[in-house]
Short mmCIF file of C-alpha atoms and ligand atoms in Angstrom, two decimals:
data_model
loop_
_atom_site.label_atom_id
_atom_site.label_comp_id
_atom_site.label_asym_id
_atom_site.label_seq_id
_atom_site.Cartn_x
_atom_site.Cartn_y
_atom_site.Cartn_z
CA UNK K 5 0.00 0.00 0.00
CA UNK K 6 2.81 2.37 0.91
CA UNK K 7 0.87 5.26 2.39
CA UNK K 8 2.79 6.43 5.43
CA UNK K 9 0.57 6.98 8.48
CA UNK K 10 0.15 10.69 9.20
CA UNK K 11 -0.77 12.27 12.52
CA UNK K 12 -1.42 15.99 12.72
CA UNK K 13 -2.01 17.92 15.92
CA UNK K 14 -4.17 21.00 15.44
CA UNK K 15 -3.72 23.18 18.50
CA UNK K 16 -6.23 25.73 17.18
CA UNK K 17 -6.36 29.04 19.08
CA UNK K 18 -5.00 27.69 22.36
CA UNK K 19 -2.00 28.10 24.60
CA UNK K 20 0.28 30.48 26.43
CA UNK K 21 4.04 30.52 25.96
CA UNK K 22 4.40 28.41 29.10
CA UNK K 23 1.78 25.89 28.00
CA UNK K 24 3.36 25.60 24.58
CA UNK K 25 6.76 24.84 26.14
CA UNK K 26 5.13 22.15 28.26
CA UNK K 27 3.43 20.48 25.31
CA UNK K 28 6.70 20.53 23.35
CA UNK K 29 8.59 18.92 26.22
CA UNK K 30 5.94 16.19 26.50
CA UNK K 31 6.21 15.56 22.76
CA UNK K 32 9.99 15.56 22.88
CA UNK K 33 10.01 12.94 25.63
CA UNK K 34 7.43 10.68 23.95
CA UNK K 35 8.42 7.29 22.62
CA UNK K 36 6.90 6.91 19.20
CA UNK K 37 7.40 4.70 16.12
CA UNK K 38 10.13 5.73 13.68
CA UNK K 39 9.63 8.13 10.79
CA UNK K 40 9.43 5.12 8.45
CA UNK K 41 6.16 4.27 10.15
CA UNK K 42 4.57 7.61 10.99
CA UNK K 43 4.83 11.25 9.96
CA UNK K 44 3.96 13.70 12.74
CA UNK K 45 3.09 17.36 12.22
CA UNK K 46 1.91 19.76 14.92
CA UNK K 47 0.17 23.02 14.25
CA UNK K 48 0.50 25.76 16.86
CA UNK K 49 -0.99 29.23 16.47
CA UNK K 50 1.10 31.48 14.18
CA UNK K 51 2.71 33.41 17.03
CA UNK K 52 4.20 30.24 18.51
CA UNK K 53 5.44 28.72 15.23
CA UNK K 54 9.08 29.87 15.57
CA UNK K 55 9.25 28.79 19.22
CA UNK K 56 7.82 25.36 18.46
CA UNK K 57 9.89 24.90 15.33
CA UNK K 58 13.09 25.73 17.21
CA UNK K 59 12.44 23.50 20.22
CA UNK K 60 10.53 20.53 18.78
CA UNK K 61 12.29 17.21 18.20
CA UNK K 62 13.60 17.00 14.62
CA UNK K 63 11.50 14.00 13.64
CA UNK K 64 8.28 16.02 14.11
CA UNK K 65 7.37 18.92 11.85
CA UNK K 66 5.23 22.02 12.12
CA UNK K 67 2.24 23.38 10.20
CA UNK K 68 0.57 26.76 10.13
CA UNK K 69 -3.21 26.72 10.63
CA UNK K 70 -3.97 28.93 7.66
CA UNK K 71 -2.38 31.27 5.14
CA UNK K 72 -3.44 34.00 2.75
CA UNK K 73 -4.87 33.06 -0.63
CA UNK K 74 -2.18 34.76 -2.72
CA UNK K 75 0.97 36.87 -2.53
CA UNK K 76 1.24 39.07 0.54
CA UNK K 77 0.69 42.82 0.50
CA UNK K 78 -2.02 45.09 1.85
CA UNK K 79 -3.98 42.35 3.66
CA UNK K 80 -4.06 43.41 7.29
CA UNK K 81 -3.99 40.51 9.70
CA UNK K 82 -3.03 37.90 7.12
CA UNK K 83 0.07 35.69 6.88
CA UNK K 84 1.31 34.78 3.40
CA UNK K 85 2.51 31.44 2.09
CA UNK K 86 5.80 33.18 1.23
CA UNK K 87 6.31 34.07 4.90
CA UNK K 88 5.81 30.47 5.95
CA UNK K 89 8.30 29.35 3.32
CA UNK K 90 10.72 32.05 4.49
CA UNK K 91 10.51 30.71 8.06
CA UNK K 92 10.94 27.11 6.85
CA UNK K 93 7.48 26.09 7.95
CA UNK K 94 6.82 23.07 5.70
CA UNK K 95 3.08 22.51 6.18
CA UNK K 96 -0.16 24.46 6.30
CA UNK K 97 -3.71 23.38 7.24
CA UNK K 98 -6.28 24.84 4.82
CA UNK K 99 -10.06 24.67 4.65
CA UNK K 100 -10.64 23.70 8.26
CA UNK K 101 -14.38 23.66 8.96
CA UNK K 102 -13.96 26.31 11.66
CA UNK K 103 -12.71 28.65 8.95
CA UNK K 104 -15.25 27.53 6.37
CA UNK K 105 -18.14 28.02 8.79
CA UNK K 106 -17.07 30.84 11.10
CA UNK K 107 -15.16 32.90 8.55
CA UNK K 108 -17.24 31.99 5.51
CA UNK K 109 -14.42 30.49 3.46
CA UNK K 110 -16.04 29.08 0.32
CA UNK K 111 -15.03 25.91 -1.50
CA UNK K 112 -13.53 28.06 -4.29
CA UNK K 113 -11.55 30.21 -1.87
CA UNK K 114 -10.14 27.11 -0.20
CA UNK K 115 -9.27 25.66 -3.61
CA UNK K 116 -7.41 28.87 -4.50
CA UNK K 117 -5.54 28.79 -1.18
CA UNK K 118 -4.49 25.17 -1.62
CA UNK K 119 -3.25 25.84 -5.16
CA UNK K 120 -1.31 28.94 -4.14
CA UNK K 121 0.28 27.33 -1.08
CA UNK K 122 1.37 24.31 -3.16
CA UNK K 123 2.79 26.59 -5.85
CA UNK K 124 5.04 28.17 -3.22
CA UNK K 125 6.32 24.76 -2.09
CA UNK K 126 4.21 24.27 1.03
CA UNK K 127 2.66 20.92 1.85
CA UNK K 128 -1.04 21.11 2.59
CA UNK K 129 -3.43 19.38 4.96
CA UNK K 130 -6.71 20.16 3.18
CA UNK K 131 -9.87 19.63 5.21
CA UNK K 132 -13.31 18.56 4.06
CA UNK K 133 -16.38 17.41 5.95
CA UNK K 134 -20.15 17.61 6.26
CA UNK K 135 -22.36 19.17 8.94
CA UNK K 136 -24.84 17.09 10.93
CA UNK K 137 -27.73 18.45 8.84
CA UNK K 138 -25.96 17.44 5.66
CA UNK K 139 -25.26 13.95 7.01
CA UNK K 140 -28.83 13.52 8.14
CA UNK K 141 -30.15 14.60 4.77
CA UNK K 142 -27.96 12.00 3.07
CA UNK K 143 -25.69 14.45 1.26
CA UNK K 144 -22.35 13.64 2.93
CA UNK K 145 -20.64 12.38 -0.20
CA UNK K 146 -22.01 15.16 -2.36
CA UNK K 147 -20.67 17.76 0.10
CA UNK K 148 -17.18 16.30 0.48
CA UNK K 149 -16.96 15.66 -3.26
CA UNK K 150 -17.82 19.31 -4.00
CA UNK K 151 -15.20 20.48 -1.48
CA UNK K 152 -12.61 18.17 -3.04
CA UNK K 153 -13.66 19.11 -6.57
CA UNK K 154 -13.05 22.81 -5.82
CA UNK K 155 -9.45 21.88 -4.95
CA UNK K 156 -9.07 19.51 -7.92
CA UNK K 157 -10.19 22.31 -10.26
CA UNK K 158 -7.02 24.21 -9.34
CA UNK K 159 -4.57 21.45 -8.45
CA UNK K 160 -3.21 18.64 -10.60
CA UNK K 161 -0.28 17.43 -8.50
CA UNK K 162 -1.55 15.90 -5.25
CA UNK K 163 1.83 14.63 -4.03
CA UNK K 164 2.06 17.29 -1.34
CA UNK K 165 -1.53 17.10 -0.17
CA UNK K 166 -2.99 15.17 2.74
CA UNK K 167 -6.80 15.19 2.72
CA UNK K 168 -8.42 15.38 6.15
CA UNK K 169 -11.99 14.12 6.36
CA UNK K 170 -13.45 15.86 9.38
CA UNK K 171 -17.20 15.56 9.90
CA UNK K 172 -18.24 18.84 11.51
CA UNK K 173 -20.56 17.06 13.97
CA UNK K 174 -17.58 15.11 15.32
CA UNK K 175 -15.24 18.07 15.86
CA UNK K 176 -14.76 18.98 19.49
CA UNK K 177 -17.99 17.19 20.44
CA UNK K 178 -16.68 13.90 21.79
CA UNK K 179 -18.99 12.30 19.22
CA UNK K 180 -16.42 10.46 17.11
CA UNK K 181 -17.41 8.85 13.80
CA UNK K 182 -17.55 5.10 14.09
CA UNK K 183 -14.70 3.30 12.33
CA UNK K 184 -17.28 2.08 9.78
CA UNK K 185 -18.55 5.63 9.13
CA UNK K 186 -15.01 6.93 8.66
CA UNK K 187 -14.03 4.01 6.42
CA UNK K 188 -17.12 4.49 4.26
CA UNK K 189 -16.38 8.15 3.49
CA UNK K 190 -12.63 7.58 3.09
CA UNK K 191 -13.20 4.77 0.64
CA UNK K 192 -15.75 6.82 -1.30
CA UNK K 193 -13.29 9.71 -1.43
CA UNK K 194 -10.64 7.35 -2.74
CA UNK K 195 -13.10 6.21 -5.42
CA UNK K 196 -13.73 9.86 -6.20
CA UNK K 197 -9.99 10.36 -6.78
CA UNK K 198 -9.93 7.24 -8.95
CA UNK K 199 -12.71 8.60 -11.14
CA UNK K 200 -11.69 12.26 -11.18
CA UNK K 201 -7.90 12.38 -10.98
CA UNK K 202 -5.86 9.25 -11.61
CA UNK K 203 -5.49 5.73 -10.23
CA UNK K 204 -2.07 6.78 -8.95
CA UNK K 205 -3.44 9.70 -6.93
CA UNK K 206 -6.25 7.48 -5.61
CA UNK K 207 -3.77 4.86 -4.46
CA UNK K 208 -1.25 7.20 -2.90
CA UNK K 209 -3.12 10.13 -1.39
CA UNK K 210 -3.35 9.98 2.37
CA UNK K 211 -6.87 10.46 3.68
CA UNK K 212 -6.82 11.12 7.40
CA UNK K 213 -9.73 11.31 9.81
CA UNK K 214 -10.43 14.13 12.28
CA UNK K 215 -13.13 14.69 14.86
CA UNK K 216 -12.89 13.70 18.53
CA UNK K 217 -9.97 11.32 17.97
CA UNK K 218 -8.58 10.20 21.32
CA UNK K 219 -6.16 7.76 22.86
CA UNK K 220 -9.14 5.50 23.51
CA UNK K 221 -10.65 5.36 20.01
CA UNK K 222 -7.62 5.76 17.71
CA UNK K 223 -6.62 2.11 17.31
CA UNK K 224 -9.98 0.95 16.05
CA UNK K 225 -10.11 3.80 13.55
CA UNK K 226 -6.50 3.25 12.46
CA UNK K 227 -7.27 -0.37 11.66
CA UNK K 228 -9.58 0.65 8.82
CA UNK K 229 -7.89 0.23 5.44
CA UNK K 230 -8.60 3.71 4.07
CA UNK K 231 -7.84 5.60 7.28
CA UNK K 232 -4.26 6.78 6.77
CA UNK K 233 -3.93 8.78 9.98
CA UNK K 234 -5.55 11.53 11.99
CA UNK K 235 -5.96 15.24 12.43
CA UNK K 236 -6.34 15.70 16.17
CA UNK K 237 -7.64 18.80 17.94
CA UNK K 238 -8.34 18.66 21.67
CA UNK K 239 -6.30 15.52 22.35
CA UNK K 240 -3.24 17.00 20.59
CA UNK K 241 -2.79 19.32 23.59
CA UNK K 242 -2.58 16.37 25.96
CA UNK K 243 -0.08 13.56 26.61
CA UNK K 244 -2.48 11.10 24.95
CA UNK K 245 -1.37 12.56 21.59
CA UNK K 246 1.61 10.21 21.96
CA UNK K 247 -0.78 7.23 22.15
CA UNK K 248 -2.51 8.47 19.01
CA UNK K 249 0.85 8.63 17.21
CA UNK K 250 1.55 5.07 18.36
CA UNK K 251 -1.67 3.85 16.74
CA UNK K 252 0.36 3.89 13.50
CA UNK K 253 1.65 0.50 14.66
CA UNK K 254 -1.82 -0.94 14.04
CA UNK K 255 -1.14 -0.75 10.30
CA UNK K 256 1.66 -3.30 10.63
CA UNK K 257 -0.90 -5.96 11.52
CA UNK K 258 -3.38 -5.04 8.82
P1 PGA F 28 -11.10 17.60 17.79
O1 PGA F 28 -10.75 18.56 16.56
O2 PGA F 28 -10.09 16.47 17.79
O3 PGA F 28 -10.97 18.47 19.01
O4 PGA F 28 -12.49 17.09 17.57
C1 PGA F 28 -10.30 18.03 15.34
C2 PGA F 28 -10.02 19.14 14.36
O5 PGA F 28 -10.78 20.13 14.34
O6 PGA F 28 -9.05 19.08 13.59
#
């Protein structure tokens, strides 16, 4: 199969300098599988990126939680892809549902952001996912396909993209998708890539799950064939993030 397990920690808008140092020291002391088995990326708020980058163990990498849609300039409050590249920040999370819903980022805007960030050499964790209403009305696949399509319209090389399937109803709610629910959407997304991009992209793109992932539920989810890792919010601020990283070992027995 050859898709390396990927675990992202999305710290969102949390932390003081002291708390950030504490999380980094917990991560640095954690015993985790080697980089052949798992790729780990943590995403602190912008202001802590240099601190985390400079103190984090070298086998873990950092991601920004957003960036501007094009070249920097007169865009007060924004951070450009060029700035992230300049600071050697390798990854960026784009299209998180909190930004889509709270800041009205449209599918097209997210597609433009992904394309621009990739063109500058950043690697992208692109997020898609349906709301509870959309799930209940049976439109989950239509919604995530439209979100993915808006990216595919602007991007042809998916090598530097990890797709995070994050059902909105599962984010921060403690209401995790069942392994079967996650597998169903991941496998349908992979079929979507097969039909709309190429068999190679479908076979190689990592599709990770996010939404109330914890130390307690990660192994069962990781055992599903199309779950290639996780994007973790709340639990990424806690020592159990190490257990979630270790769930990569489950793939060895699959
Ligand atoms: P959660 O958040 O793990 O706290 O549900 C996941 C995310 O929003 O990436």
